[in-house]
XYZ file of C-alpha atoms in Angstrom:
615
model
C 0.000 0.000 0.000
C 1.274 3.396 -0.956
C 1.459 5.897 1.829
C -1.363 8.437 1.952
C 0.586 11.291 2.410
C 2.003 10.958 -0.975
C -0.956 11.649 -2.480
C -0.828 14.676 -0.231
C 1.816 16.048 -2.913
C -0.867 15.594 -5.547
C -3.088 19.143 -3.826
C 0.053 21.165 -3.249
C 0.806 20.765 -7.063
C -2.575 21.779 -8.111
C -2.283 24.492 -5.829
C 0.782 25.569 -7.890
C -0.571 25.377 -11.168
C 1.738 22.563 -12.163
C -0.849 19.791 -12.762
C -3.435 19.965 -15.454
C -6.582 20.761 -12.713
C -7.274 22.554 -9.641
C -8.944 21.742 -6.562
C -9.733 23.745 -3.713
C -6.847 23.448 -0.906
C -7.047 19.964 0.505
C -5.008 19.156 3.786
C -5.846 15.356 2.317
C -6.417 13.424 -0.784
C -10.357 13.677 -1.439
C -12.949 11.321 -1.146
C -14.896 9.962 -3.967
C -17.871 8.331 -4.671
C -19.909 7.142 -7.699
C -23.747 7.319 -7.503
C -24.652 4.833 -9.647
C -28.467 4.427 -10.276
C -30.160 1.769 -12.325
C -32.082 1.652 -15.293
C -33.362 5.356 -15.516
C -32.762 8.268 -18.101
C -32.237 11.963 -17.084
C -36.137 12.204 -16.165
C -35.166 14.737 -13.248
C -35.914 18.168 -12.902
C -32.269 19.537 -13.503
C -32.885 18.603 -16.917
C -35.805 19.948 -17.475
C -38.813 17.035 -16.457
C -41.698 19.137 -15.466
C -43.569 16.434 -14.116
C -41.460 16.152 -10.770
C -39.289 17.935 -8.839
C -35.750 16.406 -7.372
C -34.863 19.105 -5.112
C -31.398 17.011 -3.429
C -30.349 16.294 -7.217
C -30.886 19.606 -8.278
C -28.789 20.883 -5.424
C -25.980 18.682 -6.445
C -26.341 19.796 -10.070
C -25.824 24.203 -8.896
C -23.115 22.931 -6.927
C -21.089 21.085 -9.293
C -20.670 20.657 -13.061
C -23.681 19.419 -14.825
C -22.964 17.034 -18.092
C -25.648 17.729 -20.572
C -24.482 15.560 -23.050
C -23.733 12.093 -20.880
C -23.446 8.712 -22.512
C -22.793 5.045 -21.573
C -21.031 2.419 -23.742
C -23.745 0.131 -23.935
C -27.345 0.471 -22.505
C -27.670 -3.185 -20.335
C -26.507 -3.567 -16.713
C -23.650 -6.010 -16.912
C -22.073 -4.822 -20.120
C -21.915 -1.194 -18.627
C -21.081 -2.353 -15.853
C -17.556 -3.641 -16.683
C -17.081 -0.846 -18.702
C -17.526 1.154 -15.396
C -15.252 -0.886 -13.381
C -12.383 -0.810 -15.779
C -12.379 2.455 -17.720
C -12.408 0.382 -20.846
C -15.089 -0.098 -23.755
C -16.550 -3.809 -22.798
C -15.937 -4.501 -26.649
C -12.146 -4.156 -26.109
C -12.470 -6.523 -22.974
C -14.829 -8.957 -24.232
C -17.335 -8.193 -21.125
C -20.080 -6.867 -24.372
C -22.276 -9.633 -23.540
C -25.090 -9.077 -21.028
C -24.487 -12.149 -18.614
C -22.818 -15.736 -19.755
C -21.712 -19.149 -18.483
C -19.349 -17.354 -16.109
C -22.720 -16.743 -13.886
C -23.238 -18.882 -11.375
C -26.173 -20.916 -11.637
C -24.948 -21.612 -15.275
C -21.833 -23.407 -14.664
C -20.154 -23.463 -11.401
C -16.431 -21.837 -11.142
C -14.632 -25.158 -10.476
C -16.340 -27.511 -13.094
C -16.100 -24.259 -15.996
C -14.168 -25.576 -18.717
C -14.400 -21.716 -20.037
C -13.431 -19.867 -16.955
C -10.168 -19.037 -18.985
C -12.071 -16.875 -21.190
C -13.651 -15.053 -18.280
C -10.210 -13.966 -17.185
C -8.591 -10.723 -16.869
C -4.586 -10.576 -18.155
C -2.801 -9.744 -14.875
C -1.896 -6.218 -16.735
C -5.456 -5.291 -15.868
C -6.096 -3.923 -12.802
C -9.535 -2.619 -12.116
C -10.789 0.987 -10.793
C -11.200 -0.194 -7.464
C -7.580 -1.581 -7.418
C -6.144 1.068 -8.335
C -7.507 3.488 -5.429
C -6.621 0.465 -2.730
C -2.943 0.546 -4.229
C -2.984 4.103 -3.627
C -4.304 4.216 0.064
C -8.034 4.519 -0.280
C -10.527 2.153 1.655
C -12.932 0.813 -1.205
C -16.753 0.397 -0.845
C -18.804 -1.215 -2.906
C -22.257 -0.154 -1.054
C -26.159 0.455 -1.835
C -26.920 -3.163 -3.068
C -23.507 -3.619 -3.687
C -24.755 -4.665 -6.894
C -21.389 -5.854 -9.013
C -22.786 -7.947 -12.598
C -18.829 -7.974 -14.133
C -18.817 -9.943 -17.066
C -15.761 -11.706 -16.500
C -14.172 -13.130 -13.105
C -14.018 -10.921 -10.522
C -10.496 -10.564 -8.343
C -10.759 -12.063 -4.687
C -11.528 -9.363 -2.259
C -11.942 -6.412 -4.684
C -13.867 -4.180 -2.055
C -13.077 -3.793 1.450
C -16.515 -3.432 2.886
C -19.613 -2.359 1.772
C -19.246 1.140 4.326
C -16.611 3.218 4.832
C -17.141 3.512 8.273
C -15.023 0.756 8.847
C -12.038 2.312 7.023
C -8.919 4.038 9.238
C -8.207 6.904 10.982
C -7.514 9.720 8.393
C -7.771 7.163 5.397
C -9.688 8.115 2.302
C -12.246 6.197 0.845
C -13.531 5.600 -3.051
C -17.148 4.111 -3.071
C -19.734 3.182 -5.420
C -22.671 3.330 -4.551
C -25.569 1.296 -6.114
C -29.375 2.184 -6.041
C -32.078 0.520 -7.535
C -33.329 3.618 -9.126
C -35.727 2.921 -12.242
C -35.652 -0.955 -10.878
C -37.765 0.062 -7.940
C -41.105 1.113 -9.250
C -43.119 0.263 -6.343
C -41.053 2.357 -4.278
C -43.630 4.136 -2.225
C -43.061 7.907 -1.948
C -44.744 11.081 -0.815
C -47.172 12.857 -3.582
C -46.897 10.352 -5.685
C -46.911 11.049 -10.078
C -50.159 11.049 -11.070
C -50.393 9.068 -14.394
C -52.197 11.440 -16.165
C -50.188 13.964 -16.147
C -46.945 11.843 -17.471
C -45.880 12.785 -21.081
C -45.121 10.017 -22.889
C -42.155 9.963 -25.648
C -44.293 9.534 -29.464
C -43.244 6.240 -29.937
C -44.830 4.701 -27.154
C -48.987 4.860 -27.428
C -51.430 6.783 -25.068
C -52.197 4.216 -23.160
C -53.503 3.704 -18.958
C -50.973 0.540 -18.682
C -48.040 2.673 -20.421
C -49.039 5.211 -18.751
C -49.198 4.135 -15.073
C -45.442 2.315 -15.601
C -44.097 5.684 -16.547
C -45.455 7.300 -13.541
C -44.083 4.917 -11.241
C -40.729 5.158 -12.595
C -40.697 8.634 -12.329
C -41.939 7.725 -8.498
C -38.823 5.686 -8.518
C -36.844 9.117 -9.292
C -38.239 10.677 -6.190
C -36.933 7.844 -4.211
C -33.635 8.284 -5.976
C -33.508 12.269 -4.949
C -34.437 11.091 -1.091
C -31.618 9.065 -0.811
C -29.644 11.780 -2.340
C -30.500 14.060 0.523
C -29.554 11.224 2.928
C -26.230 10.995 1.732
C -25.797 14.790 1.830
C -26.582 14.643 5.363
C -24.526 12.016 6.236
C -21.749 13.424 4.702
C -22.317 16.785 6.118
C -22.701 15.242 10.048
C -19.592 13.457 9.518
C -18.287 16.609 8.273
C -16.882 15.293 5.025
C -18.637 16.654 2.034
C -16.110 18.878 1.182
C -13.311 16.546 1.531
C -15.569 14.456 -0.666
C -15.765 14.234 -4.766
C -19.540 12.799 -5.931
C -20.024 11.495 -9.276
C -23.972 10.790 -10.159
C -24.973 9.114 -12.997
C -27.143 6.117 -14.084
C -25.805 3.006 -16.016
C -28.511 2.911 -18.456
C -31.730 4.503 -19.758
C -34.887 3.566 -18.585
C -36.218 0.028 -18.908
C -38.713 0.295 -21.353
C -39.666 -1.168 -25.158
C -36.949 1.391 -26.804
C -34.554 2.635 -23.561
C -32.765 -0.315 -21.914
C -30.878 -2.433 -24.097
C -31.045 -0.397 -27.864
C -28.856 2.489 -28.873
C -31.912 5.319 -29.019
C -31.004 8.101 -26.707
C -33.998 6.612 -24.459
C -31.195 3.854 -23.918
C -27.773 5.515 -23.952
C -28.378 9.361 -22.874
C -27.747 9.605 -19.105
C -27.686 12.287 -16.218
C -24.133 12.838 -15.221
C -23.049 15.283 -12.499
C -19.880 16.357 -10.514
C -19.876 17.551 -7.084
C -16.089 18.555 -6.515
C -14.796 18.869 -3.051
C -15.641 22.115 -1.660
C -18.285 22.967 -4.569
C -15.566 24.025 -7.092
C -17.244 25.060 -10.451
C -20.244 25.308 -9.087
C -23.085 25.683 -11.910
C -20.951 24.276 -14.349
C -22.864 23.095 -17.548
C -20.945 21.222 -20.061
C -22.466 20.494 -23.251
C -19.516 18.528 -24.728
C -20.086 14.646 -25.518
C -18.772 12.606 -22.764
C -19.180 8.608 -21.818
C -19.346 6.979 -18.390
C -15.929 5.931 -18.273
C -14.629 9.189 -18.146
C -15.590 9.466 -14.932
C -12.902 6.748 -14.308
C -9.806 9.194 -15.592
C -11.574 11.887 -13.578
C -11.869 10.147 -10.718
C -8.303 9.062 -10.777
C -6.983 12.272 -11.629
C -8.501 13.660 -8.805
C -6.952 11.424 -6.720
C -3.348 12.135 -8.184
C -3.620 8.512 -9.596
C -1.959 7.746 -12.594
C -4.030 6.792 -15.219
C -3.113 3.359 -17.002
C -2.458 3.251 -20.615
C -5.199 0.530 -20.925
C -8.167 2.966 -19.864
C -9.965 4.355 -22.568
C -11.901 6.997 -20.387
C -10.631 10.932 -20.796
C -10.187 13.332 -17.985
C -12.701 15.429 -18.660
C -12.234 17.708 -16.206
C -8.445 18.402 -17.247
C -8.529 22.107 -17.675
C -6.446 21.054 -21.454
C -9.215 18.345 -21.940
C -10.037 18.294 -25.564
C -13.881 17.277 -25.945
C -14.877 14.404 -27.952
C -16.125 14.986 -31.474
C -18.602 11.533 -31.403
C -19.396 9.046 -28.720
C -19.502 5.602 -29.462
C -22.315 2.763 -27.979
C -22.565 -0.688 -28.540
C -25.058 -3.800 -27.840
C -24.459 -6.946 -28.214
C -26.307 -10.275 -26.192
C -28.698 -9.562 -23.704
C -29.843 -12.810 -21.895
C -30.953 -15.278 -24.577
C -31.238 -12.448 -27.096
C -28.242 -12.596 -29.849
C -27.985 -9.104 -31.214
C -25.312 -6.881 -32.582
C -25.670 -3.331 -33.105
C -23.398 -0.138 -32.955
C -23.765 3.521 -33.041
C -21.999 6.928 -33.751
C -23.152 10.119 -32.014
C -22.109 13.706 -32.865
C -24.033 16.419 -31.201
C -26.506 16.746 -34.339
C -26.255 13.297 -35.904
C -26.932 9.726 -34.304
C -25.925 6.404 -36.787
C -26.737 3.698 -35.894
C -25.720 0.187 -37.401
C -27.761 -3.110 -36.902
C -25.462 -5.784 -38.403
C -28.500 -8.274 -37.860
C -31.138 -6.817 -39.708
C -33.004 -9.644 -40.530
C -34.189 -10.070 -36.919
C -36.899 -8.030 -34.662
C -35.899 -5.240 -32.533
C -38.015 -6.602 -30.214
C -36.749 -10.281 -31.010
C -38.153 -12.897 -28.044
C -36.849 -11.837 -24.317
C -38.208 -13.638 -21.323
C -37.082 -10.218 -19.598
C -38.733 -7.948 -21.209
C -41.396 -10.033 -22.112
C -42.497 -10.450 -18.784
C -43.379 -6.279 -18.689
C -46.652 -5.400 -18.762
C -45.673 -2.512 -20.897
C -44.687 -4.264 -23.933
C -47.108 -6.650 -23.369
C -49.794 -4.137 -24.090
C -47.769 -3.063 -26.861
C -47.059 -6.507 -28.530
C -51.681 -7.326 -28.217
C -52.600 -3.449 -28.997
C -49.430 -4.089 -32.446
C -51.357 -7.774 -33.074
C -54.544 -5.604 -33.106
C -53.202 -2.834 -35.554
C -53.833 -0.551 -32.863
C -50.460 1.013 -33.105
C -49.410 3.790 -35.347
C -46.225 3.253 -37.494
C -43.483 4.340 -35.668
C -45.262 2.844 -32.522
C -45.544 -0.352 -34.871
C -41.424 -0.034 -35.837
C -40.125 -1.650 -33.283
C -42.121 -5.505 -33.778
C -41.940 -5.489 -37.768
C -39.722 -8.748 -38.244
C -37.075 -7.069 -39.383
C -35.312 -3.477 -39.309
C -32.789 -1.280 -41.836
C -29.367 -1.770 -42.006
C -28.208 1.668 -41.022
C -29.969 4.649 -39.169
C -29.385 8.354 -39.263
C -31.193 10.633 -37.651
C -30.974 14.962 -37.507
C -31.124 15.119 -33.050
C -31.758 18.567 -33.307
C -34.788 18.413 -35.545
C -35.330 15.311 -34.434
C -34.607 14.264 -30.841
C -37.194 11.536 -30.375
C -35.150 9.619 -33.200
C -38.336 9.419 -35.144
C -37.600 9.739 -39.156
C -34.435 7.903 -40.726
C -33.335 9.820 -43.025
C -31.640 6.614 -44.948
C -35.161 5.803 -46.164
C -36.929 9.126 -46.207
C -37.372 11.122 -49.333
C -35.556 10.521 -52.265
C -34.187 14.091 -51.714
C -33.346 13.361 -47.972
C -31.377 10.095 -49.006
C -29.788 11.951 -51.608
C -28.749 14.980 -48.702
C -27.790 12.803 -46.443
C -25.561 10.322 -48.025
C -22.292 11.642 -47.293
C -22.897 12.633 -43.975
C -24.046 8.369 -43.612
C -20.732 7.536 -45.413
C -18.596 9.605 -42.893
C -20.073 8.226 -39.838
C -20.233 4.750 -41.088
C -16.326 5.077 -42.025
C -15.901 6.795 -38.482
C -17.795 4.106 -36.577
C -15.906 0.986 -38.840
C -12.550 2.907 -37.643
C -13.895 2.936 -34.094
C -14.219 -0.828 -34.176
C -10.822 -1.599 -35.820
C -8.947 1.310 -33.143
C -10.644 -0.180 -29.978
C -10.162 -3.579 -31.598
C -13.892 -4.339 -31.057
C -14.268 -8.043 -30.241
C -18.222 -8.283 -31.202
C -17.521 -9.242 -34.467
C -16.261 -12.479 -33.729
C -19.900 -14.012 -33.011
C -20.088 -15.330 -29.526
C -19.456 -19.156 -29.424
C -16.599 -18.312 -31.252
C -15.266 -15.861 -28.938
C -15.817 -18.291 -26.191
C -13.117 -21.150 -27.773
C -10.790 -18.649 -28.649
C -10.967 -16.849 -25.170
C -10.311 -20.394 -23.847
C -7.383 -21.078 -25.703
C -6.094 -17.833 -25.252
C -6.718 -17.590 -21.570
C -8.807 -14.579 -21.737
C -10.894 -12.414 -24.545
C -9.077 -9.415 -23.977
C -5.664 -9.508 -26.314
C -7.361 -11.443 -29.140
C -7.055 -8.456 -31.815
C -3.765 -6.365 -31.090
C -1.932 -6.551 -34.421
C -2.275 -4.283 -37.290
C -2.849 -8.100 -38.987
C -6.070 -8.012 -36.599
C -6.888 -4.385 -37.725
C -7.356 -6.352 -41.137
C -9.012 -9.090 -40.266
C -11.846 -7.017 -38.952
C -12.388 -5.236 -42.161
C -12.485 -9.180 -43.646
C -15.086 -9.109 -41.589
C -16.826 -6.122 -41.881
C -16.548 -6.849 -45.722
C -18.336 -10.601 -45.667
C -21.079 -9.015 -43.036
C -21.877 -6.416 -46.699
C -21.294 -9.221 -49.165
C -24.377 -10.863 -47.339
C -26.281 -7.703 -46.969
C -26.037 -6.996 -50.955
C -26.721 -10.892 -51.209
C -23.369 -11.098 -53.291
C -23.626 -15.012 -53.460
C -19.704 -15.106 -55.110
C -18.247 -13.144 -52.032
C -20.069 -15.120 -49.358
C -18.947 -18.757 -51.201
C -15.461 -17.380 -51.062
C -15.751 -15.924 -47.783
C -17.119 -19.459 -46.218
C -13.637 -21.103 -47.197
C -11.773 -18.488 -44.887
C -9.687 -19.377 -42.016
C -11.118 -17.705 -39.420
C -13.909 -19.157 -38.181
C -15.776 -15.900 -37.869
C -15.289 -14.883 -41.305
C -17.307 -18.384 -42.259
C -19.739 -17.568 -39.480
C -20.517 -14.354 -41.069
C -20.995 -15.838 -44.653
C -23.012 -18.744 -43.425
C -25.377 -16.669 -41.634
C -25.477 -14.085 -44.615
C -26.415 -16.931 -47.192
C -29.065 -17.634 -44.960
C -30.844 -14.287 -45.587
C -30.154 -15.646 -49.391
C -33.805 -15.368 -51.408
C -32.544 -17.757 -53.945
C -28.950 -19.424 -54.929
C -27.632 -21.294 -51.711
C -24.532 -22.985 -52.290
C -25.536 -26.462 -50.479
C -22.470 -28.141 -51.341
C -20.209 -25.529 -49.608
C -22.301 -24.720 -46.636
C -23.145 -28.496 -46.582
C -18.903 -28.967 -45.966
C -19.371 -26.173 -43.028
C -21.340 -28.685 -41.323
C -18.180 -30.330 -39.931
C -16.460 -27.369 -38.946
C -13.918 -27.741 -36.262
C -16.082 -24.606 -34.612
C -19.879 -25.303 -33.070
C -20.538 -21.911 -34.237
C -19.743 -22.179 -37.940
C -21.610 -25.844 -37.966
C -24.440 -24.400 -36.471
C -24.687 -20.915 -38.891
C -24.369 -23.157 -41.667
C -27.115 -25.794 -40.593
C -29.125 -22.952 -39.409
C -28.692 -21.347 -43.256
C -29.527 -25.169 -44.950
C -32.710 -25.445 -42.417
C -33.555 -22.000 -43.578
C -34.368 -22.823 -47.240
C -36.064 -26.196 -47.156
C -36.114 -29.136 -44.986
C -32.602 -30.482 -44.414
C -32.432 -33.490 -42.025
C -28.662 -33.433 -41.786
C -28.593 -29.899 -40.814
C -31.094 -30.531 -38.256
C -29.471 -33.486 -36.763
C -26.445 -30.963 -36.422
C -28.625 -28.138 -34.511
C -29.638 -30.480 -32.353
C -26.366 -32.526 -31.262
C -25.331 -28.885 -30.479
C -27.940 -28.074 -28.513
C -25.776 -30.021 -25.899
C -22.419 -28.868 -26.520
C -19.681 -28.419 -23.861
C -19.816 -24.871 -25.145
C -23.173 -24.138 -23.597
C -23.061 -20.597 -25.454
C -22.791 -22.643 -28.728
C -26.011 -24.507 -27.608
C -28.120 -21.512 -26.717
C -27.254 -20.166 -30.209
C -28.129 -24.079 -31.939
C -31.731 -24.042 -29.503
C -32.596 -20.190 -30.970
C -31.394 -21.841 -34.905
C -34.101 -24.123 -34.097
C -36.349 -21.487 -33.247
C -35.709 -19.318 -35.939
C -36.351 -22.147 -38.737
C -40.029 -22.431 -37.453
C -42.541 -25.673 -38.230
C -38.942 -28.005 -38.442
C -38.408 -28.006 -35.130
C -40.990 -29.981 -34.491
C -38.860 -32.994 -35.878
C -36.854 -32.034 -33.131
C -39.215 -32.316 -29.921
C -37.381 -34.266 -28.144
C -34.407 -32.265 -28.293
C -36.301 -29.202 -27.236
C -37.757 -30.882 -24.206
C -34.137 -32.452 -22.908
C -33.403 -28.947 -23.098
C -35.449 -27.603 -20.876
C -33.374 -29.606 -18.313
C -29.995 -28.048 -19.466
C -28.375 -26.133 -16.447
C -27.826 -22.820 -18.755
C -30.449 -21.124 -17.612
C -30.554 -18.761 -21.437
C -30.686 -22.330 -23.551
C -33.645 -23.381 -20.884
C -35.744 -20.128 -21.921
C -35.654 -20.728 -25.411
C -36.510 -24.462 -25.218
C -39.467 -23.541 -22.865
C -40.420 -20.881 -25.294
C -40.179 -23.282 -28.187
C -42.051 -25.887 -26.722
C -45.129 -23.485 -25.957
C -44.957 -22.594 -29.625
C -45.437 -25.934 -30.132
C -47.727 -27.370 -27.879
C -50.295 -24.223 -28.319
């Protein structure tokens, strides 16, 4: 442990001008804490809701530096999570995923044969870490809600208080509140649902409307605990010894917030108290992500920042902003999705690289909401509007671009308006998509190698992270990138050629783009790809042979993998058997076994499946 008093050194610099901050004098390093809140968007008063008042936030927000323009890497609870934790994007990790067989209940640590890939490299150390090396006491407190998504150190958090820290020591805590989670959190003058405004693309309607008022309920929680921790920290004398960072870790959970790239998903509240209210009334406008406030944070605490983080130090007085913010989603529970976005402060791309399925594909968790509910029966009884409707059509565009400041609701893309829009907005399309493809490469983004995949390689690796660091990486991605067009163009010549690449993600990506094929499938090729030495190419390319006529060999293949070692590999074989409809029911058996699987994701789809088919 490094003595406190160095850090000492760190406020008598600032004092002097010599580091790239200032604080207000500071006999000792300052405390800091993270407010993190779940599953709610900046529906608070400081940002203009007019439906309720948060009085304690509010205070916060005129006494420190208010981020206007706040964003998180991905809009799902684990995902974010790890981004959080270790000032990285969870693409560059390989923590995109929203929950796998790391989680207990789906494999246990000591019989895992792919807790390897769940690793960090030792030349990670994590936020918390890095502030115990340095002297603090670290909290993990609230619910002391965690969700990494890979294996978490031994002892990474001292306590879950930091009353039980030493004499004169500093502490770093995160604190974790249920926030938008708790909507039967029971409050004084409660939101009357009539008077909640509802976002255009959800329908005037009591159920929708009576969820939204009892998250914004769950706000007014949120700013009473806020004035609970002011007091504490005031009767312990403290608060201005003490640096609070507020934010959420997600939008709200709701049909287009948690878990997609819309603003309703990404867009959060972000505020920083600094120790004795230093820019006070701040408002920054500048695009900034959540794990900035890891550089911040150890800035503040005269911690040197590791070359690894990919957080800025936004408060830097030298900090240049960001031009465009980048998001990703990837898995979330049983749901295989990939999609990424761009965001400059007028323009929002975003990229679905698999169209051909729902944005509201099958999800026992959001399923089970009343709200979308409603909105699935009022959609079956075309009692939805179109851009109410959008979000349940089978399948969705390729890219998305919408104008924010005409547009904030993310309402028109302007890829298929008029033929004059698509015409005016072309280049602007071509420069983000080039942007966000550079993104990928530069933060070597490992969502492009599809999941089972990632999972061997991660194993024989001994962790995700490190998989693309060459520039011969850099061009393997655009190999990539290039097969994931071919298939979107249906260019049957570059998807044969691509299936006879030799990385297995390449052929995953061709197999799965000759399934969207209307016409022309190469059996005898994708028939060979049934013996691939990777579960995930064999079960793309049965998936793609099932897809276009009745193929017992290909189905025999889904369902051996249904049961694969690789229990990632068989949640993705259980959802091919889904997705090729009325011929799963030559499978029944298979389906029912799998109901018994321990991986809890491969369970919901075969319990899903066999409803469909037992009406």
């Amino acid at each position: 442990m490094k003595p406190i008093k160095c850090l000492a050194v760190v406020f008598i610099l600032s004092l002097t001008g010599l580091l790239p901050f200032h604080i207000v004098k500071a006999e000792e390093p300052p405390n800091v804490i993270w407010v993190v809140v779940e599953d709610a968007s900046p529906h608070i008063s400081c940002y203009g809701e007019t439906t309720i008042e948060t009085p304690a936030i509010d205070r916060l927000a005129q006494e420190g530096i208010k981020f206007t323009r706040a964003f998180v890497t991905c809009p799902v609870c684990s995902p974010s999570r790890s981004a959080m934790v270790s000032g990285m994007f969870q693409t560059t990790l390989g923590a995109h995923h929203h929950r796998s067989q790391r989680v207990s209940g789906k494999w246990s640590a000591k019989s895992n044969p792919y807790a390897a890939s769940y690793a960090l490299p030792e030349s990670i150390e994590l936020i918390p870490e890095l502030f115990r090396d340095a002297g603090y006491y670290v909290v993990n407190g609230g619910n002391a809600k965690t969700d990494y998504n890979f294996t978490q150190p031994d002892n990474l958090y001292d306590g879950k208080d930091w009353s039980g820290r030493g004499e004169g020591q500093p502490f770093f805590a995160i604190l974790n509140w249920r926030g938008g989670k708790y909507r039967q959190a029971k409050v004084d003058n409660p939101v009357d649902p009539a008077d909640v405004k509802l976002p255009p693309y959800y329908p005037d309607h009591p159920v929708i409307r009576e969820d939204w008022a009892k998250y914004l309920n769950s706000w007014l929680y949120v700013d009473s605990e806020m004035a609970e921790l002011r007091n504490r920290l005031e009767s312990e004398g403290i608060l201005d010894q003490t640096a609070i960072f507020f934010w959420t870790d997600h939008g709200i959970s709701h049909a287009r917030g948690k878990q997609f790239l819309y603003d309703e998903g990404i867009h959060v509240p972000l505020i920083a108290r600094l120790p004795h209210a230093q820019r006070a009334g701040e408002v920054r406008e500048d695009l900034v992500l959540h794990i900035d406030v890891v550089a911040a944070s150890l800035r503040l605490a005269g911690i040197e920042i590791p070359d690894y983080v990919q957080g800025q130090p936004i408060l830097d007085e030298d900090y240049r902003p960001r031009r465009r913010i980048f998001s990703a989603r990837d898995r979330c529970d049983e749901t295989v999705d990939m999609i990424r976005c761009v965001r400059t402060p007028k323009f929002k791309f975003i990229r679905n690289f698999l169209p051909q399925l729902s944005h509201m594909q099958p999800n026992r968790y959001k399923d089970g909401k009343e709200i979308v509910q409603t909105m699935r029966e009022l959609y079956e009884k075309g009692e939805l509007n179109e851009l109410q409707s959008r979000i349940f059509q089978p399948t969705r565009e390729v890219e998305e671009l919408y104008d924010l400041e005409a547009d904030p609701f993310e309402t028109h893309n302007l890829l298929v308006g008029t033929a004059d829009e698509q015409r005016a907005y072309r280049d602007t399309a071509n420069v983000l998509r080039l942007a966000l493809y550079q993104w990928m490469i530069d933060s070597a983004d490992l969502g492009v190698f599809p999941e089972p995949i990632l999972e061997e390689l991660g194993k024989q690796a001994g962790s995700k992270y490190g998989l693309l660091e060459s520039r011969r990486d850099s061009r393997l991605i655009w190999r990539i990138l290039e097969t994931i067009e071919a298939g979107e163009r249906e260019d049957r010549g570059a998807l044969v050629i691509a299936l006879k690449d030799d990385h297995p993600a390449v052929r995953w990506w061709a197999a799965t783009g000759i399934g969207t094929l209307k016409d022309g499938l190469p059996q005898e090729e994708l028939t060979t790809l049934l013996n691939d030495e990777f579960a995930g190419v064999r079960i793309a390319a049965a998936q793609s042979l099932c897809s276009h006529g009745p193929s017992p060999k290909a189905l025999k293949v889904l369902e051996k993998e249904v049961f694969s070692d690789n229990r990632v590999a068989g949640m993705f074989a259980i959802r091919g058997l889904e997705l090729i409809g009325e011929q799963s029911q030559h499978a029944l058996p298979t389906i029912e076994k799998a109901k018994t699987i321990p991986y809890d994701f491969t369970r919901r789809i075969a319990d899903r499946l066999s409803r469909w088919l037992h009406p």
